[in-house]
């Protein structure tokens, strides 16, 4: 089912003022978010202003299907921009940056093979290059969310911070001295397996597998997503609230562990972790258990747009 829709956009609230540039108005970059259940795109100019956006859900989880969906959305957005420019010139997408919820190698082309999930390799990047006809940089989704937080979100003015995103997946984007820290092989930020008291080393503590196990232990459907779980807790479901409390405790341990190693000063919690039932409990747990650590936590103001905004900002930089 095609549920795509292109919409024009005003400059993102909180974005930096456009930098002087000689890049023509019809030459744009493309920010892409490829999630497990959808794709989003945002056309951006060299000054960082998002010119048009679009989204499509129910996309098959194959590189070819995802790339086709991205190309269709990008074309729809381009037509929207061309109509508003009124110059008769066709939009040229010169660079694209694509966010993906997996470990991306330092070549910005390869996805690490994860059992039960993606096959790995360069298939997605290659399919996007073929579909879009321009260079494509692949990056981890939470890394790009950290870019958005740094430029437009809760971490403006903070050069050393950690962005943590929690939904059915869980990961961190680490910014050190104003630069993303990816690690030697791209694995930095894969914090879903940080050891926790009473749990086996190597077991997932937050993410889809951990959430299904927690739901089962509490008599809830294993298919329950994190968003649904928080919805139930907010509606007064005491069992769901117990699970959310445990999720917040585990998230607090992750924050404390990273604070000891990195001393970032600020943690930005995004997606479901920014909602009060989780955010407030993480902050309370840190105050009660490890107040000596300088671990300040805030919720992201960017909502579900953080990843595609970060991809758009990176594409804008590529134009310059």
Coordinates of N, CA, C and O in Angstrom, one line a residue, residues 11-18 47-50 151-153 156 309 313:
X11 N 11.8 26.5 7.3 CA 13.1 26.2 8.0 C 12.8 25.5 9.3 O 11.9 25.9 10.0
X12 N 13.6 24.5 9.6 CA 13.4 23.8 10.9 C 13.6 24.7 12.0 O 14.5 25.5 12.1
X13 N 12.6 24.7 13.0 CA 12.7 25.5 14.2 C 14.0 25.2 15.0 O 14.3 24.0 15.2
X14 N 14.8 26.2 15.3 CA 16.0 25.9 16.1 C 17.2 25.7 15.2 O 18.3 25.6 15.7
X15 N 17.0 25.6 13.9 CA 18.2 25.4 13.0 C 19.1 26.6 12.9 O 18.6 27.7 13.1
X16 N 20.3 26.4 12.7 CA 21.3 27.5 12.6 C 20.9 28.3 11.3 O 20.4 27.8 10.4
X17 N 21.3 29.6 11.3 CA 21.0 30.4 10.2 C 21.8 29.9 9.0 O 22.9 29.4 9.1
X18 N 21.2 29.9 7.8 CA 21.8 29.4 6.6 C 23.2 30.0 6.4 O 23.3 31.2 6.5
X47 N 22.2 25.6 2.9 CA 22.1 26.3 4.1 C 21.5 25.6 5.3 O 21.5 26.1 6.4
X48 N 21.1 24.4 5.0 CA 20.5 23.6 6.1 C 19.0 23.6 6.2 O 18.4 23.0 7.1
X49 N 18.3 24.3 5.3 CA 16.9 24.4 5.3 C 16.2 23.3 4.6 O 16.5 23.0 3.5
X50 N 15.3 22.6 5.3 CA 14.6 21.5 4.7 C 13.5 22.1 3.8 O 12.7 22.8 4.2
X151 N 22.7 20.2 16.6 CA 22.4 21.4 15.8 C 21.1 22.0 16.1 O 21.0 23.3 16.1
X152 N 20.1 21.2 16.4 CA 18.7 21.8 16.6 C 18.0 21.4 17.8 O 16.9 21.9 18.1
X153 N 18.6 20.5 18.6 CA 17.8 19.9 19.7 C 18.3 20.3 21.1 O 18.8 21.4 21.3
X156 N 22.3 21.6 21.9 CA 22.9 22.8 21.3 C 23.8 23.5 22.3 O 23.4 23.7 23.4
X309 N 16.1 14.5 10.5 CA 16.7 15.8 10.6 C 18.3 15.7 10.6 O 18.9 16.5 9.9
X313 N 20.8 17.3 7.8 CA 21.9 18.2 8.2 C 23.2 17.6 7.6 O 24.1 18.4 7.1

